[in-house]
């Protein structure tokens, strides 16, 4: 264990599995206190216990990020537990797949609610705490879907697309408070979500293999690949970088 | 803050005697790498660092690159930090100046990569990082060859990444924002101009050379093994607001 995030207190939404979980574990390993969030209480509590057993600082807060009230409560909980907030990692995301003309309005609203509003709510209630702490970082987990389409992912792509300008706006407006905001844009990463995602593809059986062959490096990304980039943006190593997006996709977009 | 350990790695840095280039040599050396600084004038490279050695190389002579680097054995990291700038209005911009800028900024980037490619250790993750510029994305009067060469470099980064992944090499770029070096002295020496410029940068200041070390080390380490073909802006937020050259005085005025 090293300590490059020592004194940081991070909220990582959607961290009971996949990339969020990897980010929470990585940050805790670097000395940050982390709030693990999700709706699966069992998984969340288990992750927290494991982090604590490794000597890390962690707490679980159950919240649906599409609820502003619950997100505000999570921010307050974090301050109660760890006395401040320095690092926001809005990561929670859902797919809401289907053709644009066929998904229900509820599916559209819920996807936008989690993937876009959830990010905004964490910023809305978290940024004042970062200002109080004298500065901090926002690391938004967007997607290569911010830049390109996927079959039957209209709500997902639209919500992820909106995250980049939101991130840039936060970078611009809060730089004077010593707050940096950046985005991660992962490509095909081996998480539970990607296996749901492929179901919307016409070539669902072969798309993962085809995707792997479309990357330059010839493999799916791992949640840990993304966690390393999150660590870079949350640490002083990126101290002059704000308003940037980093694509972590093994070269699939090049 | 010791975050990245490059002990046992060998890094070659072109333009290692330049201000950004030497800062990168020092950053890599402090992370534990053995560094070979290439420069047309190796006397520009301070000689007091035990992990930094030098090799003379004139990047404007692309035909001579292969023989100049023939004694380099195995490497893990190549950083192309060499860059020159010649600025003039279109009407006064000579072909010779255009070629001089393109030879160092773009052509040599490719041919140095070509010459050193066989030296990358097989079976180990190789990293190539090109120092591009935010001027690949933002216009600036007079910088015709510079901006075009950096734009070409961005395209080269993407293209090399597609081919070199098969050799286990990630290819990425850093696009520094306006950095306090001799190249930008005219800007930061003039307090009023500098203040106007810094007001357009969200983080409120120009970069120091040291600001680009963190992103360099990230792109040279295993932290970025799934990142290739990317250009990371180290610019205090300048390109995200696209505000820099809205400043008319910097643009040379709108007379």
Coordinates of C-alpha atoms in Angstrom, one line a residue:
Chain A
X1 CA 0.0 0.0 0.0
X2 CA 1.3 3.4 -0.9
X3 CA -0.3 6.7 -0.1
X4 CA -0.7 9.0 -3.1
X5 CA -4.3 9.7 -2.2
X6 CA -3.6 10.2 1.5
X7 CA -6.1 12.6 3.1
X8 CA -8.5 12.2 0.3
X9 CA -12.1 11.3 0.9
X10 CA -13.8 9.9 -2.2
X11 CA -17.4 9.0 -3.1
X12 CA -17.5 6.4 -5.9
X13 CA -21.0 5.8 -7.2
X14 CA -22.0 2.4 -8.6
X15 CA -19.0 0.8 -6.8
X16 CA -20.5 -2.5 -5.8
X17 CA -19.2 -4.1 -9.1
X18 CA -17.2 -3.5 -12.2
X19 CA -15.1 -0.4 -12.7
X20 CA -16.6 1.4 -9.7
X21 CA -15.5 -1.4 -7.4
X22 CA -12.0 -1.5 -8.9
X23 CA -11.7 2.3 -8.4
X24 CA -12.9 2.1 -4.8
X25 CA -10.4 -0.7 -4.0
X26 CA -7.5 1.1 -5.8
X27 CA -8.2 4.4 -4.1
X28 CA -8.5 2.8 -0.7
X29 CA -5.1 1.1 -1.4
X30 CA -3.6 4.5 -2.0
X31 CA -4.8 5.8 1.3
X32 CA -8.1 7.5 0.4
X33 CA -11.2 7.0 2.6
X34 CA -13.9 5.7 0.2
X35 CA -17.6 5.7 0.2
X36 CA -18.8 2.6 -1.7
X37 CA -22.2 3.2 -3.2
X38 CA -24.8 1.1 -5.0
X39 CA -28.2 -0.5 -4.4
X40 CA -26.9 -4.0 -3.7
X41 CA -26.3 -3.7 0.0
X42 CA -24.8 -7.2 0.5
X43 CA -22.1 -6.7 -2.1
X44 CA -21.4 -3.2 -1.0
X45 CA -20.9 -4.2 2.6
X46 CA -18.7 -7.1 1.6
X47 CA -16.4 -4.8 -0.4
X48 CA -16.2 -2.4 2.5
X49 CA -15.3 -5.2 4.9
X50 CA -12.6 -6.4 2.5
X51 CA -11.1 -3.0 2.1
X52 CA -11.1 -2.5 5.9
X53 CA -9.5 -5.9 6.4
X54 CA -6.7 -4.7 4.1
X55 CA -6.2 -1.7 6.3
X56 CA -8.2 0.7 4.2
X57 CA -10.9 3.2 5.2
X58 CA -14.3 2.6 3.7
X59 CA -18.0 2.9 4.4
X60 CA -21.1 1.8 2.4
X61 CA -24.0 4.0 1.6
X62 CA -27.0 2.6 -0.2
X63 CA -28.4 5.2 -2.6
X64 CA -30.1 5.3 -6.0
X65 CA -28.2 8.1 -7.7
X66 CA -31.2 9.0 -9.8
X67 CA -32.7 10.4 -6.6
X68 CA -31.3 13.9 -5.7
X69 CA -32.4 13.4 -2.1
X70 CA -30.5 10.1 -1.7
X71 CA -27.4 11.6 -3.3
X72 CA -27.5 14.6 -1.0
X73 CA -27.9 12.2 1.9
X74 CA -24.8 10.2 0.7
X75 CA -22.8 13.4 0.6
X76 CA -23.9 14.3 4.1
X77 CA -23.1 10.7 5.3
X78 CA -19.6 11.0 3.8
X79 CA -18.9 14.2 5.8
X80 CA -20.3 12.6 9.0
X81 CA -18.1 9.5 8.5
X82 CA -14.9 11.1 7.2
X83 CA -15.3 14.8 8.0
X84 CA -14.9 16.0 4.4
X85 CA -15.2 15.2 0.7
X86 CA -12.3 15.8 -1.7
X87 CA -13.0 13.5 -4.6
X88 CA -16.1 12.7 -6.6
X89 CA -16.2 9.7 -8.9
X90 CA -19.7 9.6 -10.5
X91 CA -19.5 6.1 -12.1
X92 CA -22.9 4.5 -11.8
X93 CA -24.5 3.6 -15.1
X94 CA -27.2 1.5 -16.7
X95 CA -28.0 0.6 -20.3
X96 CA -31.7 1.1 -20.9
X97 CA -31.3 -0.6 -24.3
X98 CA -33.8 -1.0 -27.1
X99 CA -34.7 0.9 -30.3
X100 CA -35.4 4.5 -29.8
X101 CA -39.0 4.0 -30.9
X102 CA -39.5 1.0 -28.7
X103 CA -38.0 1.6 -25.3
X104 CA -40.6 2.9 -22.7
X105 CA -40.5 6.5 -21.6
X106 CA -39.8 5.1 -18.1
X107 CA -36.6 3.3 -19.5
X108 CA -35.5 6.6 -21.1
X109 CA -36.1 8.6 -18.0
X110 CA -34.4 6.1 -15.7
X111 CA -31.3 5.8 -17.9
X112 CA -31.0 9.6 -18.2
X113 CA -31.8 9.7 -14.4
X114 CA -28.9 7.4 -13.4
X115 CA -26.3 8.2 -16.1
X116 CA -26.7 11.9 -16.4
X117 CA -28.8 13.3 -13.5
X118 CA -26.9 11.0 -11.1
X119 CA -23.6 12.6 -12.2
X120 CA -25.1 16.1 -11.9
X121 CA -26.6 15.4 -8.4
X122 CA -23.2 14.2 -7.1
X123 CA -21.6 17.4 -8.4
X124 CA -24.5 19.5 -7.2
X125 CA -24.2 18.4 -3.6
X126 CA -20.6 17.3 -3.6
X127 CA -18.8 20.4 -5.1
X128 CA -19.7 22.7 -2.2
X129 CA -17.9 20.1 0.1
X130 CA -14.9 20.1 -2.2
X131 CA -14.8 23.9 -2.0
X132 CA -15.0 23.7 1.8
X133 CA -12.1 21.2 1.7
X134 CA -10.0 23.7 -0.2
X135 CA -10.2 21.9 -3.5
X136 CA -10.4 18.4 -5.0
X137 CA -11.1 16.5 -8.1
X138 CA -14.1 15.2 -10.1
X139 CA -13.5 12.1 -12.2
X140 CA -16.5 11.3 -14.3
X141 CA -16.7 7.9 -15.7
X142 CA -18.2 8.5 -19.2
X143 CA -17.7 6.0 -22.1
X144 CA -16.6 5.8 -25.7
X145 CA -20.4 6.0 -26.1
X146 CA -19.8 9.7 -25.5
X147 CA -18.4 9.8 -29.0
X148 CA -20.0 7.0 -31.0
X149 CA -23.2 5.0 -31.3
X150 CA -23.9 1.4 -30.5
X151 CA -26.9 -0.6 -31.8
X152 CA -30.0 0.0 -29.6
X153 CA -28.2 2.1 -27.0
X154 CA -30.0 5.4 -27.6
X155 CA -30.5 6.5 -23.9
X156 CA -27.1 5.2 -22.9
X157 CA -25.2 7.0 -25.7
X158 CA -27.2 10.2 -25.2
X159 CA -26.6 10.2 -21.5
X160 CA -22.9 9.5 -21.9
X161 CA -22.5 12.1 -24.6
X162 CA -23.9 14.8 -22.2
X163 CA -21.3 14.0 -19.6
X164 CA -18.3 15.5 -21.6
X165 CA -19.7 19.0 -21.8
X166 CA -20.9 18.8 -18.2
X167 CA -17.4 17.8 -17.2
X168 CA -15.9 20.7 -19.2
X169 CA -18.3 23.1 -17.6
X170 CA -17.4 22.0 -14.1
X171 CA -13.7 22.3 -15.0
X172 CA -14.2 25.8 -16.2
X173 CA -16.4 27.1 -13.4
X174 CA -14.7 25.5 -10.4
X175 CA -11.0 25.8 -11.4
X176 CA -10.8 28.9 -9.2
X177 CA -11.7 26.8 -6.2
X178 CA -8.8 24.5 -7.0
X179 CA -11.0 21.8 -8.3
X180 CA -10.1 19.8 -11.4
X181 CA -12.7 17.8 -13.5
X182 CA -11.9 15.2 -16.1
X183 CA -13.6 12.3 -17.7
X184 CA -12.7 8.6 -18.3
X185 CA -14.0 7.2 -21.6
X186 CA -13.6 3.4 -21.3
X187 CA -14.1 1.2 -24.3
X188 CA -14.9 -2.5 -24.0
X189 CA -14.2 -3.4 -20.4
X190 CA -14.9 -6.8 -18.9
X191 CA -17.6 -5.9 -16.4
X192 CA -21.1 -7.3 -15.8
X193 CA -22.5 -4.3 -17.9
X194 CA -20.7 -5.3 -21.1
X195 CA -22.3 -8.7 -21.1
X196 CA -25.8 -7.1 -20.9
X197 CA -24.8 -4.6 -23.5
X198 CA -24.0 -7.2 -26.2
X199 CA -27.5 -8.6 -26.0
X200 CA -28.6 -5.5 -27.9
X201 CA -26.3 -6.3 -30.8
X202 CA -27.6 -8.2 -33.8
X203 CA -24.5 -10.4 -33.7
X204 CA -24.6 -10.9 -29.9
X205 CA -22.9 -14.3 -30.0
X206 CA -19.8 -13.0 -31.8
X207 CA -19.6 -9.4 -30.9
X208 CA -17.2 -9.7 -28.0
X209 CA -14.7 -11.6 -30.1
X210 CA -15.1 -9.2 -32.9
X211 CA -14.7 -6.3 -30.5
X212 CA -11.5 -7.8 -29.1
X213 CA -10.1 -8.1 -32.6
X214 CA -11.1 -4.5 -33.3
X215 CA -8.9 -3.2 -30.5
X216 CA -5.3 -2.6 -31.3
X217 CA -4.1 -4.4 -28.2
X218 CA -6.2 -7.5 -28.7
X219 CA -8.0 -7.8 -25.4
X220 CA -10.9 -6.5 -23.4
X221 CA -10.0 -3.8 -20.8
X222 CA -10.1 -4.7 -17.2
X223 CA -11.8 -2.7 -14.5
X224 CA -8.3 -2.2 -13.1
X225 CA -7.1 -0.5 -16.3
X226 CA -9.8 2.1 -15.7
X227 CA -9.0 2.3 -12.0
X228 CA -5.4 3.3 -12.9
X229 CA -6.6 6.1 -15.1
X230 CA -9.0 7.3 -12.3
X231 CA -6.1 7.3 -9.9
X232 CA -4.1 9.4 -12.3
X233 CA -6.9 12.0 -12.5
X234 CA -7.5 12.0 -8.8
X235 CA -3.8 12.4 -7.9
X236 CA -1.4 15.3 -8.1
X237 CA 0.2 13.6 -11.1
X238 CA -2.4 15.3 -13.3
X239 CA -2.2 18.6 -11.4
X240 CA -2.3 20.7 -14.6
X241 CA -5.0 18.7 -16.3
X242 CA -8.6 19.7 -16.2
X243 CA -11.4 19.6 -18.7
X244 CA -9.8 16.5 -20.4
X245 CA -11.2 13.2 -21.5
X246 CA -9.1 10.1 -21.6
X247 CA -10.1 7.2 -23.8
X248 CA -9.1 3.9 -22.3
X249 CA -10.1 1.5 -25.1
X250 CA -7.1 -0.5 -26.2
X251 CA -7.1 1.6 -29.4
X252 CA -10.6 0.7 -30.6
X253 CA -11.4 4.3 -31.5
X254 CA -8.2 5.0 -33.4
Chain B
X1 CA 5.1 11.7 -4.0
X2 CA 6.6 8.6 -5.6
X3 CA 3.9 7.1 -7.7
X4 CA 5.5 5.4 -10.6
X5 CA 8.5 3.2 -10.6
X6 CA 10.4 2.9 -13.9
X7 CA 13.4 1.2 -12.4
X8 CA 15.2 -1.0 -15.0
X9 CA 13.6 0.7 -18.0
X10 CA 15.6 2.5 -20.6
X11 CA 14.1 5.7 -22.1
X12 CA 15.3 7.7 -25.1
X13 CA 14.2 11.3 -25.2
X14 CA 14.6 13.4 -28.4
X15 CA 15.1 17.1 -27.8
X16 CA 16.5 16.1 -24.4
X17 CA 18.4 19.4 -24.2
X18 CA 15.2 21.5 -24.6
X19 CA 13.4 22.8 -21.6
X20 CA 10.4 20.5 -21.8
X21 CA 12.7 17.7 -23.0
X22 CA 15.1 18.0 -20.2
X23 CA 12.4 18.2 -17.6
X24 CA 11.1 15.0 -19.0
X25 CA 14.5 13.4 -18.9
X26 CA 14.7 14.4 -15.2
X27 CA 11.2 13.1 -14.5
X28 CA 12.0 9.7 -16.1
X29 CA 15.3 9.5 -14.3
X30 CA 13.8 10.3 -10.9
X31 CA 11.2 7.6 -11.6
X32 CA 14.2 5.2 -11.9
X33 CA 14.7 4.9 -15.7
X34 CA 18.0 5.1 -17.4
X35 CA 17.7 8.0 -19.9
X36 CA 19.4 8.7 -23.1
X37 CA 19.0 12.4 -24.1
X38 CA 19.2 13.0 -27.8
X39 CA 20.0 16.6 -28.9
X40 CA 21.6 18.4 -31.7
X41 CA 23.7 20.2 -29.0
X42 CA 24.3 17.8 -26.2
X43 CA 26.0 20.6 -24.2
X44 CA 22.5 21.9 -23.5
X45 CA 21.9 18.8 -21.4
X46 CA 23.2 19.2 -17.9
X47 CA 25.8 16.5 -17.3
X48 CA 25.5 16.1 -13.6
X49 CA 22.7 13.4 -13.5
X50 CA 24.0 9.9 -13.2
X51 CA 21.0 8.3 -14.9
X52 CA 21.0 10.7 -17.9
X53 CA 23.5 10.1 -20.7
X54 CA 23.6 12.0 -24.0
X55 CA 23.9 11.3 -27.7
X56 CA 24.3 13.9 -30.4
X57 CA 21.5 13.8 -33.0
X58 CA 20.5 16.3 -35.7
X59 CA 16.8 15.6 -36.3
X60 CA 16.8 17.9 -39.3
X61 CA 18.9 15.3 -41.0
X62 CA 16.5 12.4 -41.2
X63 CA 18.8 10.3 -43.4
X64 CA 21.4 10.4 -40.6
X65 CA 19.1 9.3 -37.8
X66 CA 19.7 5.5 -38.2
X67 CA 23.4 5.7 -38.0
X68 CA 23.3 8.3 -35.1
X69 CA 21.3 5.9 -32.9
X70 CA 23.1 2.7 -34.0
X71 CA 24.8 2.3 -30.6
X72 CA 21.6 2.4 -28.6
X73 CA 20.8 -1.2 -27.6
X74 CA 17.5 -2.1 -25.9
X75 CA 14.9 0.4 -25.0
X76 CA 11.5 0.4 -23.3
X77 CA 10.4 4.0 -23.8
X78 CA 10.7 6.6 -26.6
X79 CA 9.8 10.2 -26.0
X80 CA 9.8 12.6 -28.9
X81 CA 10.1 16.0 -27.3
X82 CA 12.1 17.8 -30.0
X83 CA 10.3 20.7 -31.6
X84 CA 11.0 23.9 -33.3
X85 CA 8.9 26.9 -34.3
X86 CA 9.3 29.5 -36.9
X87 CA 6.5 32.0 -37.1
X88 CA 5.7 34.4 -40.0
X89 CA 2.7 35.7 -41.8
X90 CA 1.6 33.6 -44.8
X91 CA 3.0 36.1 -47.3
X92 CA 6.5 36.0 -45.7
X93 CA 6.6 32.3 -44.9
X94 CA 9.4 30.6 -46.9
X95 CA 9.5 27.0 -48.0
X96 CA 12.8 26.6 -46.2
X97 CA 11.2 27.5 -42.9
X98 CA 8.2 25.2 -43.5
X99 CA 10.6 22.3 -44.2
X100 CA 12.7 23.1 -41.2
X101 CA 9.7 22.9 -38.9
X102 CA 8.2 19.8 -40.5
X103 CA 11.6 18.0 -40.5
X104 CA 12.1 18.2 -36.8
X105 CA 8.5 18.2 -35.5
X106 CA 7.0 15.5 -37.7
X107 CA 9.3 13.8 -40.2
X108 CA 11.9 13.0 -37.6
X109 CA 9.2 11.7 -35.2
X110 CA 8.4 9.0 -37.7
X111 CA 12.0 8.2 -38.8
X112 CA 13.3 8.2 -35.2
X113 CA 10.5 5.7 -34.4
X114 CA 11.4 3.6 -37.4
X115 CA 15.1 3.6 -36.5
X116 CA 14.5 2.6 -32.8
X117 CA 11.6 0.2 -33.3
X118 CA 13.9 -2.9 -33.5
X119 CA 15.4 -1.8 -30.2
X120 CA 12.2 -2.2 -28.2
X121 CA 12.6 -5.2 -26.0
X122 CA 10.3 -7.9 -27.1
X123 CA 7.9 -9.3 -24.6
X124 CA 7.9 -6.1 -22.6
X125 CA 5.4 -3.3 -22.8
X126 CA 6.9 -0.6 -24.9
X127 CA 5.7 3.0 -24.7
X128 CA 6.1 5.8 -27.2
X129 CA 5.0 9.3 -26.2
X130 CA 5.1 12.2 -28.6
X131 CA 5.0 15.8 -27.3
X132 CA 2.3 17.4 -29.5
X133 CA 0.7 20.7 -28.7
X134 CA -2.6 22.3 -28.1
X135 CA -1.9 24.3 -31.2
X136 CA -2.9 21.2 -33.1
X137 CA -6.4 22.1 -32.0
X138 CA -6.3 25.9 -31.8
X139 CA -5.2 28.4 -34.4
X140 CA -2.6 31.0 -34.0
X141 CA -1.5 33.5 -36.6
X142 CA 2.0 32.9 -38.0
X143 CA 2.3 29.4 -36.6
X144 CA 1.3 27.8 -39.9
X145 CA 4.0 25.2 -40.1
X146 CA 4.1 24.6 -36.3
X147 CA 0.3 24.0 -35.9
X148 CA 0.2 21.9 -39.1
X149 CA 3.1 19.7 -38.0
X150 CA 1.6 19.2 -34.6
X151 CA -1.8 18.3 -36.2
X152 CA 0.1 15.8 -38.4
X153 CA 1.8 14.5 -35.3
X154 CA -1.6 13.8 -33.7
X155 CA -2.6 11.8 -36.8
X156 CA 0.7 10.0 -36.7
X157 CA 0.1 9.0 -33.1
X158 CA -3.3 7.5 -33.9
X159 CA -1.9 5.7 -36.9
X160 CA 1.2 4.3 -35.3
X161 CA -0.9 3.0 -32.4
X162 CA -2.9 0.8 -34.8
X163 CA 0.3 -0.9 -36.1
X164 CA 2.6 -1.0 -33.2
X165 CA 0.1 -2.6 -30.7
X166 CA 1.1 -5.9 -32.3
X167 CA 4.6 -5.3 -31.1
X168 CA 3.2 -4.6 -27.6
X169 CA 3.9 -0.9 -27.9
X170 CA 1.4 1.8 -26.8
X171 CA 1.7 5.1 -28.7
X172 CA 0.2 8.3 -27.1
X173 CA 0.8 12.0 -27.0
X174 CA 0.9 14.9 -24.6
X175 CA -0.4 18.2 -25.7
X176 CA 1.1 20.8 -23.4
X177 CA -0.7 24.1 -23.1
X178 CA 1.4 27.3 -23.3
X179 CA 4.4 26.5 -21.2
X180 CA 7.0 28.9 -19.8
X181 CA 10.0 28.2 -22.0
X182 CA 12.2 30.2 -24.3
X183 CA 9.8 29.6 -27.2
X184 CA 7.1 31.5 -25.3
X185 CA 9.3 34.1 -23.7
X186 CA 7.7 36.9 -25.7
X187 CA 4.4 36.1 -24.1
X188 CA 5.3 35.6 -20.5
X189 CA 7.9 38.4 -20.4
X190 CA 5.2 40.9 -21.3
X191 CA 3.3 41.1 -18.0
X192 CA 0.1 42.6 -19.5
X193 CA 0.0 40.1 -22.4
X194 CA 0.7 37.2 -20.0
X195 CA -2.1 38.3 -17.6
X196 CA -4.5 38.5 -20.5
X197 CA -3.5 35.1 -21.7
X198 CA -3.6 33.5 -18.3
X199 CA -7.1 34.9 -17.8
X200 CA -8.3 32.6 -20.6
X201 CA -6.9 29.5 -18.9
X202 CA -9.3 28.0 -16.4
X203 CA -6.5 27.1 -14.0
X204 CA -5.3 30.7 -14.3
X205 CA -1.7 30.2 -15.2
X206 CA 0.7 29.1 -17.8
X207 CA 2.3 25.7 -17.4
X208 CA 5.7 25.1 -16.0
X209 CA 7.7 22.3 -17.7
X210 CA 7.3 20.2 -14.5
X211 CA 3.5 20.1 -15.1
X212 CA 4.0 17.7 -17.9
X213 CA 6.0 15.1 -16.0
X214 CA 3.0 13.5 -14.3
X215 CA 1.1 12.8 -17.6
X216 CA 4.4 11.6 -19.2
X217 CA 5.1 9.1 -16.4
X218 CA 1.5 7.9 -16.6
X219 CA 1.8 7.3 -20.3
X220 CA 5.2 5.6 -19.8
X221 CA 4.0 3.2 -17.1
X222 CA 1.8 0.2 -16.8
X223 CA -0.9 2.4 -15.4
X224 CA -1.8 3.2 -19.1
X225 CA -1.5 -0.3 -20.6
X226 CA -5.0 -0.1 -22.2
X227 CA -4.5 3.5 -23.4
X228 CA -3.2 3.9 -27.0
X229 CA -3.6 6.4 -29.8
X230 CA -4.6 9.1 -27.3
X231 CA -3.5 12.7 -26.8
X232 CA -3.7 14.0 -23.3
X233 CA -4.0 17.8 -23.0
X234 CA -1.9 19.1 -20.2
X235 CA -3.2 22.6 -20.5
X236 CA -4.9 23.8 -17.3
X237 CA -8.3 23.4 -19.1
X238 CA -7.5 25.7 -22.1
X239 CA -8.7 23.5 -24.9
X240 CA -11.8 22.5 -23.0
X241 CA -13.0 26.1 -23.1
X242 CA -11.3 26.8 -26.5
X243 CA -10.7 30.3 -25.2
X244 CA -7.1 30.9 -25.7
X245 CA -6.8 32.6 -28.9
X246 CA -10.0 34.5 -28.7
X247 CA -7.7 37.1 -27.2
X248 CA -7.3 39.5 -30.1
X249 CA -4.1 40.9 -28.9
X250 CA -2.5 37.5 -28.9
X251 CA -4.0 36.8 -32.3
X252 CA -2.0 39.8 -33.5
X253 CA -4.9 42.1 -33.3
X254 CA -7.9 42.6 -35.5
X255 CA -6.8 45.8 -37.0

